[in-house]
Short mmCIF file of C-alpha atoms in Angstrom, two decimals:
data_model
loop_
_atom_site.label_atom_id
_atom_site.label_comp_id
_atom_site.label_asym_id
_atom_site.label_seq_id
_atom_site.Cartn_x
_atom_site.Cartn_y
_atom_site.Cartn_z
CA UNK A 1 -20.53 -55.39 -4.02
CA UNK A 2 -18.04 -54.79 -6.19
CA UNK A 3 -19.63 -52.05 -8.40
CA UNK A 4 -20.33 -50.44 -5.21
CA UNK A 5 -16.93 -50.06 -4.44
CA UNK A 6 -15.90 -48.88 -7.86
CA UNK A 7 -18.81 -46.29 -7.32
CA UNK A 8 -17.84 -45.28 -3.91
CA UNK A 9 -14.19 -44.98 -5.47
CA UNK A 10 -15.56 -42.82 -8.31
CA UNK A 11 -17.26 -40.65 -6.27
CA UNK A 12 -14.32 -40.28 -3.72
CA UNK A 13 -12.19 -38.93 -6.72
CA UNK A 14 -14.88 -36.58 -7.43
CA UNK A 15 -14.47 -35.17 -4.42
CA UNK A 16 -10.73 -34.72 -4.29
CA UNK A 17 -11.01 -33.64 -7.76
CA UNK A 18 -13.93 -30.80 -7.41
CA UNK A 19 -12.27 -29.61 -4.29
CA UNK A 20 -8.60 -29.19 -5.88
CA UNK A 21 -10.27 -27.47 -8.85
CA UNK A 22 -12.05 -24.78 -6.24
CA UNK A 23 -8.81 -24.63 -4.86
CA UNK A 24 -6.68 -24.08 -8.15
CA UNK A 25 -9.11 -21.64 -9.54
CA UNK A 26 -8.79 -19.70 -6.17
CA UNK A 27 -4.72 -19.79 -6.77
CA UNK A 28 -4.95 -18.64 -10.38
CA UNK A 29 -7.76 -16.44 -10.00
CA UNK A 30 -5.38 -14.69 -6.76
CA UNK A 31 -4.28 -11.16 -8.32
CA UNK A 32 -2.50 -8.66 -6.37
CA UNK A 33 -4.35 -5.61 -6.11
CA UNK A 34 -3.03 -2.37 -6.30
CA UNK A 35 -3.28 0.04 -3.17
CA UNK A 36 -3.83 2.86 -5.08
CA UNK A 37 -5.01 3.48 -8.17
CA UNK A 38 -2.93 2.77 -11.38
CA UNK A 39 -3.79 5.79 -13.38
CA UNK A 40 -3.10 6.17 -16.63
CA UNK A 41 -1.02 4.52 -19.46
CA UNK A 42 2.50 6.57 -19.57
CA UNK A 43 3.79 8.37 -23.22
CA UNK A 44 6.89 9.98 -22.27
CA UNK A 45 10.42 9.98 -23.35
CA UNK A 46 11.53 9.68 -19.76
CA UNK A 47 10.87 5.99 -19.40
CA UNK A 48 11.65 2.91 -20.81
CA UNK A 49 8.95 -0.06 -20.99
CA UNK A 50 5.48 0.12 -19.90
CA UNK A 51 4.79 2.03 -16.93
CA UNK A 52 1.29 3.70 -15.77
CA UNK A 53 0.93 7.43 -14.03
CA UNK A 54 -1.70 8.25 -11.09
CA UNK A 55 -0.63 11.69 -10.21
CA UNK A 56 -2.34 12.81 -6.65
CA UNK A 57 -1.05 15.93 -5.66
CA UNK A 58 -0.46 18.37 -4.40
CA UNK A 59 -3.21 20.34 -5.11
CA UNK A 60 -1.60 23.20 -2.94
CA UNK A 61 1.60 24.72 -5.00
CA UNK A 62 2.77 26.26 -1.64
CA UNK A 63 3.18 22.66 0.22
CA UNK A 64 6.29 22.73 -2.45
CA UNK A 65 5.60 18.73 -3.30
CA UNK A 66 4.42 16.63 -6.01
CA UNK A 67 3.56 12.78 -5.80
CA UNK A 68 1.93 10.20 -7.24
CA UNK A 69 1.44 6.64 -7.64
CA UNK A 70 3.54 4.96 -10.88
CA UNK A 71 3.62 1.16 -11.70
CA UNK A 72 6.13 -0.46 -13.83
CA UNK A 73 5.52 -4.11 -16.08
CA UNK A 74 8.81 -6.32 -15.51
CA UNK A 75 11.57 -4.65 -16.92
CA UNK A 76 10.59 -1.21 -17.07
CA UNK A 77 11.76 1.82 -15.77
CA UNK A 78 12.70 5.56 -15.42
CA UNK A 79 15.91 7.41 -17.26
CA UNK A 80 18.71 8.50 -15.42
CA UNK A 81 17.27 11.66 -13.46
CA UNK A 82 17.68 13.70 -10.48
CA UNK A 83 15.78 15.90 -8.18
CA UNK A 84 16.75 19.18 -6.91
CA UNK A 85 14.44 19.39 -3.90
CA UNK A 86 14.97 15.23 -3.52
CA UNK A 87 12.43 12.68 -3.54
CA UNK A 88 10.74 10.00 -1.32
CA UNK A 89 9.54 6.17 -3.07
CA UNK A 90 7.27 3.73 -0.43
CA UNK A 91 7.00 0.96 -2.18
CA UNK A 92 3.76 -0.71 -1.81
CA UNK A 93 3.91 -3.67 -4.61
CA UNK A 94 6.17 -5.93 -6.27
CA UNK A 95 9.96 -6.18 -6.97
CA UNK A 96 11.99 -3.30 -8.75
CA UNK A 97 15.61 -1.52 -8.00
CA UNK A 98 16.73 1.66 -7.42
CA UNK A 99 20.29 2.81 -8.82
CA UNK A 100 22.35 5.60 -7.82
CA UNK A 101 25.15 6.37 -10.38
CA UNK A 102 28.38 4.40 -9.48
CA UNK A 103 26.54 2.41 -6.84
CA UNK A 104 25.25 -0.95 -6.83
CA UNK A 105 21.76 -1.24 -7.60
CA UNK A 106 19.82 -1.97 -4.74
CA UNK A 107 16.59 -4.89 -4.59
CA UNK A 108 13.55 -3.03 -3.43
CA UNK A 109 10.39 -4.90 -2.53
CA UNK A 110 6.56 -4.18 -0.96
CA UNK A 111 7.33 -1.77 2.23
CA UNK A 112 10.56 -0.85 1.35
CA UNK A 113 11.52 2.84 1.29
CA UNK A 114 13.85 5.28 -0.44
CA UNK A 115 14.85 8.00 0.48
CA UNK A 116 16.93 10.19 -2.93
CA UNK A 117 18.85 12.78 -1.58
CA UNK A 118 18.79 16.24 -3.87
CA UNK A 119 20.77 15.77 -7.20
CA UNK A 120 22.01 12.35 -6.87
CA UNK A 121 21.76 10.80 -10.19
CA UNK A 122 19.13 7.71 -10.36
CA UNK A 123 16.92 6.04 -12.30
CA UNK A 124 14.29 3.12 -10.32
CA UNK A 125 12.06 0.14 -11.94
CA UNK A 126 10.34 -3.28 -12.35
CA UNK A 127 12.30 -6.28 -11.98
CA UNK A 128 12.80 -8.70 -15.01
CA UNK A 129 10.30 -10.63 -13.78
CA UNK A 130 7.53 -8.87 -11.86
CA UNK A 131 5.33 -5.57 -11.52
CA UNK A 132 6.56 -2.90 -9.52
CA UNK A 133 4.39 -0.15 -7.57
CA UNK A 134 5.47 2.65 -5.52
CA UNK A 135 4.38 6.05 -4.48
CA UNK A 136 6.91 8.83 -5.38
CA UNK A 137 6.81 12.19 -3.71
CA UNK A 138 9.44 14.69 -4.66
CA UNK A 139 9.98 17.25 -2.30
CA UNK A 140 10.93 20.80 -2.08
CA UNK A 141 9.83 21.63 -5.90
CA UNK A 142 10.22 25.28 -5.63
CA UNK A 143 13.67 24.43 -6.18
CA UNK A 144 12.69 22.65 -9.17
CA UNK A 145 11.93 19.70 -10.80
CA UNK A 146 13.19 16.75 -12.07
CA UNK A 147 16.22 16.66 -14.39
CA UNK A 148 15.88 14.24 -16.80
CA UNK A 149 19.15 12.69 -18.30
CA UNK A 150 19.49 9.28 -20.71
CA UNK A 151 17.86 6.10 -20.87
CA UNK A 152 19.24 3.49 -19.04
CA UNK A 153 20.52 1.05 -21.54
CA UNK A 154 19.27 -2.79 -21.96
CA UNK A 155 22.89 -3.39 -20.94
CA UNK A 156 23.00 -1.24 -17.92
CA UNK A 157 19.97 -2.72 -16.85
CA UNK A 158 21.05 -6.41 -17.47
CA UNK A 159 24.35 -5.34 -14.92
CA UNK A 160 22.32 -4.12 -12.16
CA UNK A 161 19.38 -6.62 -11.97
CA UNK A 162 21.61 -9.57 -12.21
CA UNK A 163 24.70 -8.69 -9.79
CA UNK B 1 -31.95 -48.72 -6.70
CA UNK B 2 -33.42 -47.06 -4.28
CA UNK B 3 -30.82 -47.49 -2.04
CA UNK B 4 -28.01 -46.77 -4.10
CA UNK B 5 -30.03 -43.29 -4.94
CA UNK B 6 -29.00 -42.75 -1.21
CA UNK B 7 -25.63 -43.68 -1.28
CA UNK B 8 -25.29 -41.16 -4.36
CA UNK B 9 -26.97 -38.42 -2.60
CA UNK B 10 -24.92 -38.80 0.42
CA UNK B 11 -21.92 -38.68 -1.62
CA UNK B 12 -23.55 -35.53 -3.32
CA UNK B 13 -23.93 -34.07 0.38
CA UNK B 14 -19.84 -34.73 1.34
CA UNK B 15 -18.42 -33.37 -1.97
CA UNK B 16 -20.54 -29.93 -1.34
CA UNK B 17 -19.54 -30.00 2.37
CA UNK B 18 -16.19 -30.80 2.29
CA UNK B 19 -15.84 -28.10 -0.47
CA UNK B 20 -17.49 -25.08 1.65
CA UNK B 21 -15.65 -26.33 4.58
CA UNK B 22 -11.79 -26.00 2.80
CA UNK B 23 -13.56 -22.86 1.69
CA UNK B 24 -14.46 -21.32 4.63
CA UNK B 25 -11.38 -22.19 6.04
CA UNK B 26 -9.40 -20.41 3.59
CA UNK B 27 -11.50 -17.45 4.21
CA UNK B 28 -11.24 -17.50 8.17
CA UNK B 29 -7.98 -17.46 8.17
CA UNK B 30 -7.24 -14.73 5.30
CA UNK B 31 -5.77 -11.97 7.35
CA UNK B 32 -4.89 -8.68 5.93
CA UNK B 33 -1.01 -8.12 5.72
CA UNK B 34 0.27 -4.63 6.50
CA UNK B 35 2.09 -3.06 3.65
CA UNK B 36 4.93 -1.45 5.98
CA UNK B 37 6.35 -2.37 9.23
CA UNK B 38 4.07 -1.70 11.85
CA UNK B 39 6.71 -0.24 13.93
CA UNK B 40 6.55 0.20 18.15
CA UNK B 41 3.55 0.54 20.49
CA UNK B 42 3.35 4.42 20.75
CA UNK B 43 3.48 5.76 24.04
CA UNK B 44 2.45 9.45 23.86
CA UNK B 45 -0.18 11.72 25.44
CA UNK B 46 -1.08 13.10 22.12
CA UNK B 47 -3.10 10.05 20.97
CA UNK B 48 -5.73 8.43 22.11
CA UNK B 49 -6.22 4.52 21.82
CA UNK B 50 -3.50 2.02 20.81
CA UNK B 51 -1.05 3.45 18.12
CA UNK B 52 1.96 2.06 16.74
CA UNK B 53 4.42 4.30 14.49
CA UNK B 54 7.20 2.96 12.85
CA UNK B 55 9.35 6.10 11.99
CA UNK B 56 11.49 6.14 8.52
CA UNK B 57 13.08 9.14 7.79
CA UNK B 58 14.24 11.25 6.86
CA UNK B 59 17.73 10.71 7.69
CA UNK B 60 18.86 13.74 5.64
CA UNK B 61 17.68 16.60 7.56
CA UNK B 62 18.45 18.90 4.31
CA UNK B 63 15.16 17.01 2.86
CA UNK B 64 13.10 18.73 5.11
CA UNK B 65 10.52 15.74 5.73
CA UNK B 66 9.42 13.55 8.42
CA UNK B 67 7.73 10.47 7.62
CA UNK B 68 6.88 7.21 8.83
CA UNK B 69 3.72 4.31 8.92
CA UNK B 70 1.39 5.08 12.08
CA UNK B 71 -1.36 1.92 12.56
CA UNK B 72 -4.41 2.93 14.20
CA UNK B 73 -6.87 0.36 16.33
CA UNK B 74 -10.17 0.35 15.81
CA UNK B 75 -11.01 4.41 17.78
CA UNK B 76 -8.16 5.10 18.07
CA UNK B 77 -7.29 8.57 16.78
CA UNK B 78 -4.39 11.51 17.12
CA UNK B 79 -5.08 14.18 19.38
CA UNK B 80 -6.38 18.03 17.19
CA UNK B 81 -3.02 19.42 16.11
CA UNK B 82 -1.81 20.96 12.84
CA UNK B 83 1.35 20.93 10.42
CA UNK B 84 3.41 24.60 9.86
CA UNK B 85 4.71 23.00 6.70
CA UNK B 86 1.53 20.61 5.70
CA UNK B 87 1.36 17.01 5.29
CA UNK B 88 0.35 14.23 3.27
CA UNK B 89 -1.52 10.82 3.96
CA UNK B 90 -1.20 7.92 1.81
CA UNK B 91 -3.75 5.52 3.33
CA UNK B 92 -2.52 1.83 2.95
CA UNK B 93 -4.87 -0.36 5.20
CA UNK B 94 -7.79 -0.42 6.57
CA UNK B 95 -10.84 2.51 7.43
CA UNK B 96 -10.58 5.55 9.33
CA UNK B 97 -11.29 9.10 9.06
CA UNK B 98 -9.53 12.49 8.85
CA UNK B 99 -11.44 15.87 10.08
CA UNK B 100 -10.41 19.84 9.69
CA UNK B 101 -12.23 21.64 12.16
CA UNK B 102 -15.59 23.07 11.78
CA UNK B 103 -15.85 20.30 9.05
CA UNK B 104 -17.69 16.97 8.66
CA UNK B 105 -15.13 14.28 9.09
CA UNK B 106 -14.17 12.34 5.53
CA UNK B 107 -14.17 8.96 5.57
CA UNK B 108 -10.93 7.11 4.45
CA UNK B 109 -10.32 3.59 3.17
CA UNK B 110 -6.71 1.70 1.67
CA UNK B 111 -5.83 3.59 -1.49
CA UNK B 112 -7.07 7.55 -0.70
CA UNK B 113 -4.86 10.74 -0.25
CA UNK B 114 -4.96 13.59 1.83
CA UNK B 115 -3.27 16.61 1.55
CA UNK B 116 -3.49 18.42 4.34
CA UNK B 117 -2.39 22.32 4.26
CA UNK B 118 -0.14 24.03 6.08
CA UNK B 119 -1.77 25.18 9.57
CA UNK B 120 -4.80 23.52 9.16
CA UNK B 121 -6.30 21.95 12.69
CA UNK B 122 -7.20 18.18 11.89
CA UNK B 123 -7.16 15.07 13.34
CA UNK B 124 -6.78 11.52 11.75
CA UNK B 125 -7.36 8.23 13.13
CA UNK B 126 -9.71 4.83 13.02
CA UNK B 127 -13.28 4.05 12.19
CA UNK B 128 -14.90 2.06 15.15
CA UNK B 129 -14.89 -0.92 13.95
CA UNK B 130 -11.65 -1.31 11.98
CA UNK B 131 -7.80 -0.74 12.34
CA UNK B 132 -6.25 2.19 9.94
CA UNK B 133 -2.75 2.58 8.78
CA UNK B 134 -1.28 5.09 6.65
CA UNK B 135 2.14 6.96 5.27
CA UNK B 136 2.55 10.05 7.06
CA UNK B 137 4.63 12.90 5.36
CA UNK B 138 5.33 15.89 7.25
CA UNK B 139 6.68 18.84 4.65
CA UNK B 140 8.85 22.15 5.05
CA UNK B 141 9.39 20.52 8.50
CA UNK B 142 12.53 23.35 8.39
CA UNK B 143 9.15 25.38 9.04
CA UNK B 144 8.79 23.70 12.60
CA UNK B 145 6.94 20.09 13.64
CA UNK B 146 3.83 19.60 14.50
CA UNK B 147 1.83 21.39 16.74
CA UNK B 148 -0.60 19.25 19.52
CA UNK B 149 -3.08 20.78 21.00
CA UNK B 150 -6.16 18.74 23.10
CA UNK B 151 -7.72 15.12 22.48
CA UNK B 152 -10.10 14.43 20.56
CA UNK B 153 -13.20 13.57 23.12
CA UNK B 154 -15.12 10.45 22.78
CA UNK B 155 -18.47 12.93 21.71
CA UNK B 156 -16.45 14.44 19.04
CA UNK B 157 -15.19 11.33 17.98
CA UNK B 158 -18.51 9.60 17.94
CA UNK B 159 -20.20 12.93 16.10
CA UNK B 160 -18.04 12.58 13.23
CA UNK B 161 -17.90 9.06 12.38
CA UNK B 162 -21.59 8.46 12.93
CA UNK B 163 -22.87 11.55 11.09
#
């Protein structure tokens, strides 16, 4: 009688045990997936940290706009930079901020969206502590395109992510 | 022995149940999140089928853009119409299709782009059997807005998404 019950116990931690481990493998194997595609690894001087490039369009110069998906890892993000013809970000993953010179920098998370008016001064990024996606149409670019300015500093960062 | 084979077999049977069962649960009630608000009900004679549009911007009308998140049901579609400034898709959820006429109708699915030139008649809306939502951009909308012309008819409709 009594092994039986220290069987019946066994198994009844087997159970718990095999169904928590589904369950935990589920939860670590959870990934968010992108909505549209990452593209390609980023080399430019106009970013700091890693940060991919899926450029999408247009294909049609005369539409006067160019946009494209970019993803940031934590703590990356664009120079200071402005648009002429202004610009358009629909965030679609993650946690990042968006800056506007003087201004406070301002949270930004999935389904959030920006709208940059022309020539305001900027820069927009990851978090410290999670991946940021969003798609990023600039518009009227027969007026011309971005105008890339300075890094933003580790310290400037720091100040806006942590206000 | 023989008896505690059953017992052990029994138990064998439970731990492999109540493991697909936590399972299945999990993957009844999985439900896919939209990525932007999902906006109002539409109300408008120049869709067909249950819409909702959640309008965005822009609030500077110097950007020359309209754009918000329009959620299709499962048929339900915009009526033929075209853009005098073009527009862009950014397909976030779901399957659906997009058609230029006098061409077969592409099918769409979370994560495609469509660029869509200036004066083009199109429609966009659901596949039959799923709900669609997507960005909408309208560009150069200094050009004008967009231009409606009839519904797309249930033959039409059924013509392009079954071809």
């Amino acid at each position: 009688m009594k092994r039986r019950i220290k069987i019946s116990l066994l198994f009844f931690v087997i159970v718990i045990a095999a169904c928590n481990t589904q369950e935990n493998t589920s939860e670590t194997s959870k990934q968010v997936e992108s909505v549209f595609p990452k593209g390609k690894l980023l080399d430019s001087p106009n970013f700091t940290g890693t940060v991919w490039l899926q450029m999408m369009g247009a294909q049609d110069s005369t539409l006067y706009a160019r946009f494209g998906n970019v993803t940031f890892e934590a703590k990356a993000r664009t120079n200071w930079h402005s648009h002429p013809g202004g610009q358009v970000l629909f965030i679609t993953e993650g946690k990042g901020f968006y800056q506007a010179k003087g201004q406070p920098a301002r949270a930004l998370q999935k389904g959030d969206v920006v709208e940059i008016p022309r020539n305001v001064v900027h820069w927009h990024g990851a978090a410290d502590d999670s991946e940021f996606a969003h798609i990023a149409i600039s518009l009227n670019s027969d007026e011309g395109g971005a105008v890339w300015i300075e890094p933003v500093s580790d310290e400037e960062y720091e100040q806006a992510v942590n206000k």
